[in-house]
CSV table of C-alpha atoms and ligand atoms in Angstrom, one decimal:
chain,number,residue,atom,x,y,z
A,1,MET,CA,8.6,-0.3,-1.9
A,2,MET,CA,6.2,-2.8,-3.4
A,3,SER,CA,9.0,-3.6,-5.8
A,4,SER,CA,8.5,-7.3,-5.9
A,5,LEU,CA,4.8,-7.1,-6.9
A,6,LEU,CA,5.3,-5.6,-10.3
A,7,GLN,CA,8.3,-7.7,-11.2
A,8,GLY,CA,8.1,-8.9,-14.8
A,9,ARG,CA,4.7,-7.3,-15.4
A,10,LYS,CA,4.2,-5.7,-18.8
A,11,ILE,CA,3.4,-2.0,-18.3
A,12,LEU,CA,2.8,0.4,-21.1
A,13,LEU,CA,3.2,4.0,-20.0
A,14,GLY,CA,1.4,6.6,-22.2
A,15,VAL,CA,2.6,10.2,-21.6
A,16,SER,CA,0.8,13.3,-22.8
A,17,SER,CA,2.0,16.9,-22.6
A,18,GLY,CA,1.2,18.0,-19.0
A,19,ILE,CA,3.7,20.2,-17.2
A,20,ALA,CA,4.0,17.4,-14.7
A,21,ILE,CA,5.7,15.3,-17.4
A,22,TYR,CA,9.0,15.3,-15.5
A,23,LYS,CA,7.2,13.3,-12.8
A,24,ALA,CA,6.4,10.6,-15.3
A,25,VAL,CA,10.2,10.2,-15.8
A,26,ASP,CA,10.4,9.5,-12.1
A,27,LEU,CA,7.5,7.1,-12.4
A,28,LEU,CA,9.3,5.2,-15.1
A,29,SER,CA,12.4,5.1,-12.9
A,30,LYS,CA,10.5,3.6,-10.0
A,31,LEU,CA,8.8,1.1,-12.3
A,32,ARG,CA,12.2,0.1,-13.6
A,33,LYS,CA,13.5,-0.4,-10.0
A,34,ALA,CA,10.4,-2.5,-9.4
A,35,LYS,CA,11.7,-4.7,-12.3
A,36,ALA,CA,8.6,-4.2,-14.5
A,37,GLU,CA,8.8,-4.8,-18.2
A,38,LEU,CA,8.3,-1.3,-19.7
A,39,ARG,CA,7.4,0.4,-23.0
A,40,VAL,CA,6.5,4.1,-23.4
A,41,ILE,CA,4.4,6.0,-25.8
A,42,LEU,CA,4.8,9.8,-26.0
A,43,THR,CA,2.3,12.1,-27.8
A,44,PRO,CA,3.9,14.4,-30.3
A,45,GLU,CA,3.4,17.3,-27.9
A,46,ALA,CA,4.9,15.4,-25.0
A,47,GLU,CA,8.0,14.7,-27.1
A,48,LYS,CA,8.4,18.5,-27.6
A,49,MET,CA,8.7,18.8,-23.8
A,50,VAL,CA,10.9,15.9,-22.9
A,51,SER,CA,12.9,13.9,-25.5
A,52,GLY,CA,12.2,10.2,-25.9
A,53,LEU,CA,15.8,9.7,-25.2
A,54,VAL,CA,15.3,10.6,-21.5
A,55,PHE,CA,12.4,8.1,-21.1
A,56,SER,CA,14.3,5.4,-23.0
A,57,ALA,CA,17.4,5.8,-20.8
A,58,VAL,CA,15.6,6.1,-17.5
A,59,GLY,CA,13.2,3.2,-18.3
A,60,ASN,CA,15.8,1.2,-20.2
A,61,CYS,CA,13.0,0.5,-22.6
A,62,PRO,CA,11.7,1.2,-26.1
A,63,VAL,CA,9.9,4.5,-26.6
A,64,TYR,CA,7.4,5.1,-29.4
A,65,SER,CA,5.7,8.2,-30.7
A,66,ASP,CA,5.2,7.8,-34.4
A,67,ILE,CA,2.0,6.0,-35.5
A,68,PHE,CA,3.4,5.5,-39.0
A,69,LYS,CA,6.6,3.9,-37.9
A,70,VAL,CA,5.7,0.3,-39.0
A,71,GLN,CA,8.9,-1.8,-38.9
A,72,GLU,CA,9.4,-5.4,-39.8
A,73,GLY,CA,5.8,-6.2,-39.4
A,74,PHE,CA,5.5,-4.3,-36.0
A,75,ILE,CA,2.4,-2.2,-36.1
A,76,PRO,CA,2.8,0.1,-33.1
A,77,HIS,CA,-0.7,0.7,-31.9
A,78,THR,CA,-2.1,-2.8,-32.3
A,79,ASP,CA,1.1,-4.6,-31.2
A,80,LEU,CA,1.6,-2.4,-28.1
A,81,SER,CA,-2.0,-2.7,-27.1
A,82,ARG,CA,-1.7,-6.5,-27.4
A,83,TRP,CA,1.6,-6.6,-25.5
A,84,ALA,CA,0.6,-4.7,-22.4
A,85,GLU,CA,-0.9,-6.2,-19.2
A,86,LEU,CA,-1.6,-2.7,-18.0
A,87,PHE,CA,-1.9,0.6,-19.9
A,88,ALA,CA,-1.4,3.8,-17.8
A,89,ILE,CA,-1.6,7.3,-19.1
A,90,ALA,CA,0.3,9.7,-16.8
A,91,PRO,CA,0.1,12.6,-17.0
A,92,ALA,CA,-3.2,12.6,-18.9
A,93,THR,CA,-4.1,16.1,-20.2
A,94,ALA,CA,-7.7,17.4,-20.6
A,95,ASN,CA,-7.2,17.2,-24.3
A,96,THR,CA,-6.1,13.5,-24.3
A,97,ILE,CA,-8.9,12.6,-21.9
A,98,ALA,CA,-11.5,14.4,-24.2
A,99,LYS,CA,-10.1,12.6,-27.3
A,100,LEU,CA,-10.0,9.2,-25.5
A,101,ASN,CA,-13.7,9.7,-24.6
A,102,ALA,CA,-14.6,10.7,-28.1
A,103,GLY,CA,-12.7,7.7,-29.6
A,104,ILE,CA,-10.4,10.0,-31.6
A,105,ALA,CA,-7.2,8.3,-32.7
A,106,ASP,CA,-5.0,11.0,-34.2
A,107,ASN,CA,-1.8,10.0,-32.5
A,108,LEU,CA,-0.1,6.8,-31.4
A,109,LEU,CA,-1.2,7.0,-27.7
A,110,LEU,CA,-4.8,7.5,-28.7
A,111,ALA,CA,-4.8,4.8,-31.4
A,112,THR,CA,-3.3,2.4,-29.0
A,113,ALA,CA,-5.9,3.2,-26.4
A,114,LEU,CA,-8.7,2.7,-28.9
A,115,ALA,CA,-7.2,-0.7,-29.9
A,116,TYR,CA,-6.6,-1.7,-26.2
A,117,PRO,CA,-8.8,-4.7,-25.2
A,118,ASP,CA,-10.5,-5.4,-21.9
A,119,LYS,CA,-7.4,-5.3,-19.7
A,120,PRO,CA,-6.4,-3.0,-16.7
A,121,LYS,CA,-6.0,0.6,-17.7
A,122,LEU,CA,-5.3,3.6,-15.6
A,123,LEU,CA,-5.6,7.4,-16.0
A,124,VAL,CA,-3.7,10.0,-14.1
A,125,PRO,CA,-5.5,13.3,-15.0
A,126,THR,CA,-3.2,16.3,-14.4
A,127,MET,CA,-4.0,19.9,-15.4
A,128,ASN,CA,-5.0,23.4,-14.2
A,129,THR,CA,-7.9,23.4,-11.6
A,130,ARG,CA,-10.3,25.2,-13.9
A,131,MET,CA,-9.7,22.8,-16.7
A,132,PHE,CA,-10.1,19.8,-14.3
A,133,GLU,CA,-13.3,21.2,-12.7
A,134,ASN,CA,-14.8,22.2,-16.0
A,135,PRO,CA,-17.9,19.9,-16.4
A,136,VAL,CA,-16.6,18.9,-19.8
A,137,THR,CA,-13.6,17.3,-18.2
A,138,THR,CA,-15.5,16.0,-15.2
A,139,GLU,CA,-18.0,14.2,-17.4
A,140,ASN,CA,-15.3,12.9,-19.7
A,141,ILE,CA,-13.4,11.3,-16.7
A,142,ALA,CA,-16.7,9.9,-15.3
A,143,LYS,CA,-17.5,8.3,-18.7
A,144,LEU,CA,-14.1,6.8,-19.1
A,145,GLY,CA,-14.5,5.5,-15.5
A,146,SER,CA,-17.6,3.7,-16.6
A,147,GLN,CA,-15.7,2.2,-19.6
A,148,GLY,CA,-13.1,0.4,-17.4
A,149,TRP,CA,-10.6,3.2,-16.9
A,150,SER,CA,-9.4,3.4,-13.3
A,151,VAL,CA,-8.5,6.9,-12.2
A,152,VAL,CA,-5.9,8.1,-9.7
A,153,ALA,CA,-7.4,11.5,-8.8
A,154,PRO,CA,-5.2,14.6,-8.9
A,155,GLU,CA,-4.1,16.2,-5.6
A,156,GLU,CA,-4.7,19.7,-4.4
A,157,GLY,CA,-1.8,22.1,-4.2
A,158,HIS,CA,0.3,24.6,-6.1
A,159,LEU,CA,0.0,24.4,-9.9
A,160,ALA,CA,2.5,25.4,-12.5
A,161,CYS,CA,0.3,28.4,-13.5
A,162,GLY,CA,0.5,29.8,-10.0
A,163,ASP,CA,-3.1,28.8,-9.0
A,164,VAL,CA,-3.7,26.6,-6.0
A,165,GLY,CA,-6.3,23.9,-6.3
A,166,LYS,CA,-7.0,20.4,-7.6
A,167,GLY,CA,-5.1,19.2,-10.6
A,168,ARG,CA,-1.6,18.4,-9.3
A,169,TYR,CA,0.0,15.1,-10.4
A,170,PRO,CA,-0.3,12.7,-7.4
A,171,GLU,CA,2.5,10.9,-5.7
A,172,ASN,CA,4.1,8.2,-7.9
A,173,GLU,CA,3.9,5.7,-5.0
A,174,LEU,CA,0.1,6.0,-5.1
A,175,ILE,CA,0.1,5.4,-8.9
A,176,ILE,CA,2.3,2.3,-8.4
A,177,GLU,CA,0.0,1.0,-5.6
A,178,GLU,CA,-3.0,1.3,-8.0
A,179,MET,CA,-1.0,-0.6,-10.7
A,180,ALA,CA,-0.3,-3.4,-8.2
A,181,TYR,CA,-4.0,-3.4,-7.3
A,182,LEU,CA,-5.1,-3.6,-10.9
A,183,LEU,CA,-2.6,-6.4,-11.7
A,184,SER,CA,-3.5,-8.6,-8.7
A,185,GLU,CA,-6.0,-11.5,-8.7
A,186,LYS,CA,-8.9,-10.9,-6.4
A,187,PRO,CA,-9.6,-14.1,-4.4
A,188,LEU,CA,-10.7,-12.1,-1.4
A,189,ALA,CA,-13.3,-10.0,-3.2
A,190,GLY,CA,-16.1,-8.8,-0.9
A,191,MET,CA,-14.3,-10.1,2.3
A,192,LYS,CA,-13.8,-7.7,5.2
A,193,ALA,CA,-10.5,-7.6,7.0
A,194,LEU,CA,-9.1,-5.7,10.0
A,195,VAL,CA,-5.4,-5.0,10.4
A,196,THR,CA,-3.7,-3.2,13.3
A,197,ALA,CA,-0.3,-1.6,12.8
A,198,GLY,CA,2.3,0.7,14.4
A,199,PRO,CA,3.1,1.5,17.9
A,200,THR,CA,0.8,3.0,20.5
A,201,ARG,CA,1.6,6.1,22.6
A,202,GLU,CA,0.8,6.1,26.3
A,203,ARG,CA,0.6,9.6,27.8
A,204,ILE,CA,2.8,10.6,30.7
A,205,ASP,CA,1.8,14.2,30.6
A,206,ASN,CA,0.8,16.7,28.0
A,207,VAL,CA,4.2,16.6,26.2
A,208,ARG,CA,5.6,13.2,27.0
A,209,TYR,CA,4.6,9.6,26.2
A,210,ILE,CA,5.8,6.0,26.2
A,211,THR,CA,6.1,4.3,22.9
A,212,ASN,CA,8.2,1.8,21.0
A,213,ARG,CA,10.3,1.4,17.8
A,214,SER,CA,7.5,-0.1,15.6
A,215,SER,CA,7.4,1.7,12.2
A,216,GLY,CA,4.1,0.2,11.2
A,217,LYS,CA,5.6,-0.9,7.8
A,218,MET,CA,4.6,-4.6,8.2
A,219,GLY,CA,1.0,-3.9,9.1
A,220,TYR,CA,0.6,-1.3,6.4
A,221,ALA,CA,2.0,-3.7,3.8
A,222,ILE,CA,-0.4,-6.4,5.0
A,223,ALA,CA,-3.3,-4.0,4.6
A,224,ARG,CA,-2.2,-3.2,1.1
A,225,ALA,CA,-1.7,-6.9,0.2
A,226,LEU,CA,-5.2,-7.7,1.4
A,227,ARG,CA,-6.7,-4.9,-0.6
A,228,TYR,CA,-4.8,-5.9,-3.7
A,229,MET,CA,-6.4,-9.3,-3.4
A,230,GLY,CA,-9.9,-7.7,-3.2
A,231,ALA,CA,-10.6,-7.5,0.5
A,232,GLU,CA,-12.3,-4.5,2.1
A,233,VAL,CA,-9.7,-3.4,4.6
A,234,VAL,CA,-9.9,-1.3,7.8
A,235,LEU,CA,-6.4,-0.4,9.1
A,236,VAL,CA,-6.3,0.7,12.8
A,237,THR,CA,-3.0,2.4,13.2
A,238,GLY,CA,-1.0,4.0,15.9
A,239,PRO,CA,1.1,7.1,15.1
A,240,THR,CA,3.5,6.4,12.1
A,241,ALA,CA,5.2,8.4,9.5
A,242,LEU,CA,3.7,6.3,6.7
A,243,ARG,CA,1.3,7.4,3.9
A,244,ALA,CA,-2.2,5.9,4.2
A,245,PRO,CA,-2.6,3.0,1.7
A,246,ALA,CA,-4.9,3.8,-1.2
A,247,GLY,CA,-8.3,2.1,-1.0
A,248,VAL,CA,-8.1,1.2,2.6
A,249,GLU,CA,-10.2,2.8,5.5
A,250,VAL,CA,-7.6,4.2,7.9
A,251,VAL,CA,-8.6,4.7,11.6
A,252,LYS,CA,-5.9,6.6,13.5
A,253,VAL,CA,-5.5,6.0,17.2
A,254,GLN,CA,-2.9,7.0,19.8
A,255,SER,CA,-3.1,4.8,22.9
A,256,ALA,CA,-3.7,1.1,23.5
A,257,THR,CA,-7.1,2.0,25.0
A,258,GLU,CA,-8.1,3.8,21.8
A,259,MET,CA,-6.8,1.0,19.7
A,260,ALA,CA,-8.9,-1.5,21.8
A,261,GLY,CA,-12.0,0.6,21.2
A,262,ALA,CA,-11.5,0.7,17.4
A,263,VAL,CA,-10.7,-3.1,17.2
A,264,ASP,CA,-13.8,-3.9,19.3
A,265,LEU,CA,-15.9,-1.9,16.8
A,266,TYR,CA,-14.5,-3.2,13.5
A,267,SER,CA,-13.7,-6.8,14.6
A,268,LYS,CA,-17.4,-7.6,14.8
A,269,VAL,CA,-17.8,-7.3,11.0
A,270,SER,CA,-14.4,-8.7,10.0
A,271,LYS,CA,-13.8,-12.2,8.6
A,272,VAL,CA,-10.0,-11.9,8.9
A,273,ILE,CA,-8.2,-10.0,11.7
A,274,VAL,CA,-4.4,-9.5,11.6
A,275,MET,CA,-2.9,-7.8,14.7
A,276,ALA,CA,0.5,-6.5,13.6
A,277,ALA,CA,0.5,-3.5,16.0
A,278,ALA,CA,3.1,-3.3,18.7
A,279,VAL,CA,0.7,-2.4,21.5
A,280,ALA,CA,2.2,-1.0,24.7
A,281,ASP,CA,1.9,-3.5,27.5
A,282,TYR,CA,1.9,-0.8,30.2
A,283,LYS,CA,0.6,2.7,30.6
A,284,PRO,CA,1.1,5.4,33.2
A,285,VAL,CA,-1.4,4.9,36.0
A,286,LYS,CA,-2.2,8.6,36.2
A,287,PRO,CA,-1.1,10.8,33.2
A,288,SER,CA,-0.5,14.4,34.4
A,289,GLU,CA,-2.7,17.1,32.9
A,290,HIS,CA,0.2,19.5,33.1
A,291,LYS,CA,3.8,19.2,32.1
A,292,ILE,CA,5.7,17.4,34.9
A,293,LYS,CA,8.4,19.7,36.2
A,294,LYS,CA,11.8,18.3,37.2
A,295,SER,CA,12.9,18.2,40.8
A,296,PRO,CA,16.0,17.0,42.5
A,297,GLY,CA,16.5,13.2,43.0
A,298,GLU,CA,14.8,10.2,41.4
A,299,PHE,CA,11.4,10.2,39.8
A,300,THR,CA,9.1,7.2,39.8
A,301,LEU,CA,6.5,6.7,37.1
A,302,ARG,CA,3.8,4.1,38.1
A,303,LEU,CA,2.6,2.0,35.3
A,304,GLU,CA,-0.3,-0.4,34.9
A,305,ARG,CA,-1.1,-3.1,32.4
A,306,THR,CA,-3.0,-2.2,29.2
A,307,ARG,CA,-5.8,-4.5,28.1
A,308,ASP,CA,-4.4,-7.3,25.9
A,309,ILE,CA,-6.6,-6.5,22.9
A,310,LEU,CA,-5.8,-9.7,21.0
A,311,ALA,CA,-6.3,-12.0,24.0
A,312,THR,CA,-9.6,-10.4,25.0
A,313,LEU,CA,-11.1,-10.2,21.5
A,314,GLU,CA,-14.7,-11.3,21.4
A,315,ARG,CA,-14.2,-13.8,18.6
A,316,LYS,CA,-16.9,-15.0,16.3
A,317,GLU,CA,-16.8,-18.7,15.3
A,318,ASP,CA,-15.8,-18.4,11.7
A,319,GLN,CA,-13.3,-15.6,12.1
A,320,ILE,CA,-9.6,-16.0,11.3
A,321,VAL,CA,-7.4,-14.3,13.8
A,322,ILE,CA,-3.6,-13.9,13.3
A,323,GLY,CA,-1.3,-12.4,15.9
A,324,PHE,CA,2.3,-11.3,15.9
A,325,CYS,CA,5.1,-11.7,18.4
A,326,ALA,CA,8.6,-10.5,18.8
A,327,GLU,CA,11.0,-12.9,20.4
A,328,ASP,CA,14.8,-13.0,20.8
A,329,ARG,CA,15.1,-16.6,21.9
A,330,GLU,CA,13.2,-19.9,21.9
A,331,LEU,CA,11.1,-18.5,19.1
A,332,GLU,CA,8.9,-21.5,18.4
A,333,LYS,CA,8.3,-22.4,22.0
A,334,LYS,CA,7.3,-18.8,23.0
A,335,ALA,CA,5.3,-18.3,19.8
A,336,ARG,CA,3.3,-21.5,20.3
A,337,GLU,CA,2.6,-20.6,23.9
A,338,LYS,CA,1.0,-17.3,22.7
A,339,LEU,CA,-0.8,-19.0,19.9
A,340,GLU,CA,-2.4,-21.3,22.5
A,341,LYS,CA,-3.0,-18.6,25.2
A,342,LYS,CA,-4.6,-16.1,22.8
A,343,SER,CA,-6.6,-18.8,20.8
A,344,LEU,CA,-5.1,-17.8,17.5
A,345,ASP,CA,-5.3,-19.5,14.1
A,346,ALA,CA,-1.7,-18.5,13.4
A,347,ILE,CA,1.0,-16.4,14.8
A,348,VAL,CA,3.8,-14.6,12.9
A,349,CYS,CA,7.0,-14.5,14.8
A,350,ASN,CA,9.7,-11.9,14.3
A,351,ASP,CA,13.2,-12.7,15.5
A,352,ILE,CA,14.3,-9.5,17.2
A,353,SER,CA,17.8,-10.7,18.1
A,354,ARG,CA,18.7,-9.8,14.5
A,355,SER,CA,19.3,-6.2,13.6
A,356,ASP,CA,18.9,-6.6,9.8
A,357,ILE,CA,15.1,-7.4,9.9
A,358,ALA,CA,11.9,-6.4,11.6
A,359,PHE,CA,11.8,-3.2,13.7
A,360,GLY,CA,12.2,-0.2,11.5
A,361,SER,CA,13.8,-2.2,8.7
A,362,GLU,CA,12.5,-2.4,5.1
A,363,GLU,CA,12.9,-6.2,5.2
A,364,ASN,CA,11.7,-9.0,7.3
A,365,GLU,CA,12.0,-12.8,7.6
A,366,VAL,CA,9.4,-14.6,9.7
A,367,PHE,CA,8.2,-17.9,11.0
A,368,VAL,CA,4.5,-18.6,11.0
A,369,TYR,CA,3.1,-21.2,13.4
A,370,PHE,CA,-0.4,-22.6,12.8
A,371,LYS,CA,-2.8,-24.0,15.4
A,372,ASP,CA,-2.8,-27.4,13.6
A,373,GLY,CA,0.9,-27.7,14.6
A,374,SER,CA,2.4,-26.9,11.2
A,375,SER,CA,4.6,-24.0,10.4
A,376,GLU,CA,5.9,-21.9,7.5
A,377,HIS,CA,9.1,-20.0,7.0
A,378,LEU,CA,9.0,-16.9,4.9
A,379,ASP,CA,12.5,-16.1,3.6
A,380,LYS,CA,14.1,-12.7,4.1
A,381,ALA,CA,12.5,-10.2,1.6
A,382,ASP,CA,11.1,-6.7,1.5
A,383,LYS,CA,8.0,-6.3,3.7
A,384,GLU,CA,5.7,-5.9,0.7
A,385,LEU,CA,6.7,-9.4,-0.5
A,386,ILE,CA,6.4,-10.9,3.0
A,387,ALA,CA,3.0,-9.3,3.3
A,388,SER,CA,1.8,-10.8,0.0
A,389,GLN,CA,3.2,-14.2,1.0
A,390,LEU,CA,1.4,-13.9,4.4
A,391,VAL,CA,-1.9,-13.4,2.5
A,392,LYS,CA,-1.2,-16.1,0.0
A,393,ARG,CA,0.4,-18.8,2.2
A,394,VAL,CA,-1.3,-18.1,5.5
A,395,ILE,CA,-4.6,-16.3,5.1
A,396,LEU,CA,-5.8,-18.0,1.9
A,397,ARG,CA,-4.8,-21.4,3.5
A,398,LEU,CA,-6.7,-20.7,6.7
A,399,LEU,CA,-9.7,-19.5,4.7
A,400,SER,CA,-9.7,-22.6,2.5
A,401,ASN,CA,-9.8,-24.7,5.7
A,402,SER,CA,-12.5,-22.7,7.5
B,501,LIG,N1,-1.3,-7.3,21.6
B,501,LIG,C1,-2.5,-6.8,21.8
B,501,LIG,N2,-2.7,-6.0,22.9
B,501,LIG,C2,-1.7,-5.8,23.8
B,501,LIG,C3,-0.5,-6.4,23.6
B,501,LIG,C4,-0.3,-7.2,22.5
B,501,LIG,O1,-3.4,-6.9,21.0
B,501,LIG,N3,-1.9,-5.0,24.9
B,501,LIG,C5,-1.2,-8.2,20.4
B,501,LIG,C6,-0.2,-7.6,19.4
B,501,LIG,O2,-0.8,-6.9,18.4
B,501,LIG,C7,0.4,-8.9,18.8
B,501,LIG,C8,0.4,-9.9,20.0
B,501,LIG,O3,-0.6,-9.4,20.8
B,501,LIG,O4,-0.4,-9.5,17.8
B,501,LIG,C9,1.7,-9.8,20.7
B,501,LIG,O5,1.6,-10.5,21.9
B,501,LIG,P1,2.6,-10.2,23.1
B,501,LIG,O6,2.2,-11.2,24.2
B,501,LIG,O7,2.5,-8.8,23.5
B,501,LIG,O8,3.9,-10.6,22.5
B,501,LIG,P2,5.2,-9.7,22.4
B,501,LIG,O9,4.9,-8.5,21.7
B,501,LIG,O10,6.2,-10.7,21.8
B,501,LIG,O11,5.5,-9.3,23.9
B,501,LIG,P3,6.2,-10.0,25.2
B,501,LIG,O12,7.6,-9.7,25.1
B,501,LIG,O13,5.5,-9.2,26.3
B,501,LIG,O14,5.9,-11.5,25.3
């Protein structure tokens, strides 16, 4: 996931000696898969826990820990701080955080942080709950926050010492999302966007429902891509198995009717609206309060149309509205008919005759048709990249013309 967005970006990973250090090895592995350019700094204590060899092999990258190892004019703390586009410390112990805040530079990681100029920097505090909740640490983190450090907050859960509470190392996917956010340009800063995603569920009785195969991945990726570029995003989502994107307001709904209610509310204040949800076109006329019991012979379920949310949207003049469609033949003709009928600025068309893309898949390839008659083809790529292309080549273009 989000692999393409970190490709070639220079990420310096600082690792201090939290018990969660093994998760930093996995972070490095994920960053390598994302094709980031990597370098690692270990504190001397971290090196006692996991050898630099492990980081070097997993990240396929140089690993540094000795502040005095000046070689062929390479001065580790200043050269590494100049080299990096992003400096992340994960895990960041209470001790490292306190020293960072005090400007102490008694190891390579701290000296590099002190020499690090005004570029993106990220802390992942990880420690025992009492250490984390101690006002000394809370204040240190808050002060570092005001000095340009972004923070991925620790999670609640079981800790190595047996306690349960806040302090656990967060999911690496969240850290990587934050990295992508920090490294992105922000042409959409301050703009409000609404995205719908996923399937809807239409109740038949209290245990059964009608739904479809939409995974929600495309809509979630678009919400993330918009947020990376600075937009304030609301994601209205039907039931999915996906983790909520960081920094996005997520509104969970079940049925098409609930989705319509949420869209009506948030669309009023949104400049850009992207309707990627696969909304059910029909719902049971009369859902049963109790579980329907089987009986001999056929069973008929009466369905009625749901409201077409997109077609009935109360549009404001300067809004940009983008719809999706899923077609298995006459793609352009069908897509253009919907573009016209639903008064859209652009429509993104999935070719569902192919099994290698769209529904449930990690990848997609789409055609985008604009109301001015032009079109764009986005080559097959992972949905994160397609989403970022959609924002750059479709939404930014529409915004610049509006
Ligand atoms: N949509 C909606 N409300 C509905 C149905 C669809 O808002 N009740 C939106 C979807 O989010 C999507 C677009 O309308 O942006 C899809 O239009 P639709 O005409 O349903 O196209 P298809 O999904 O391709 O369906 P069909 O096969 O019925 O043409």
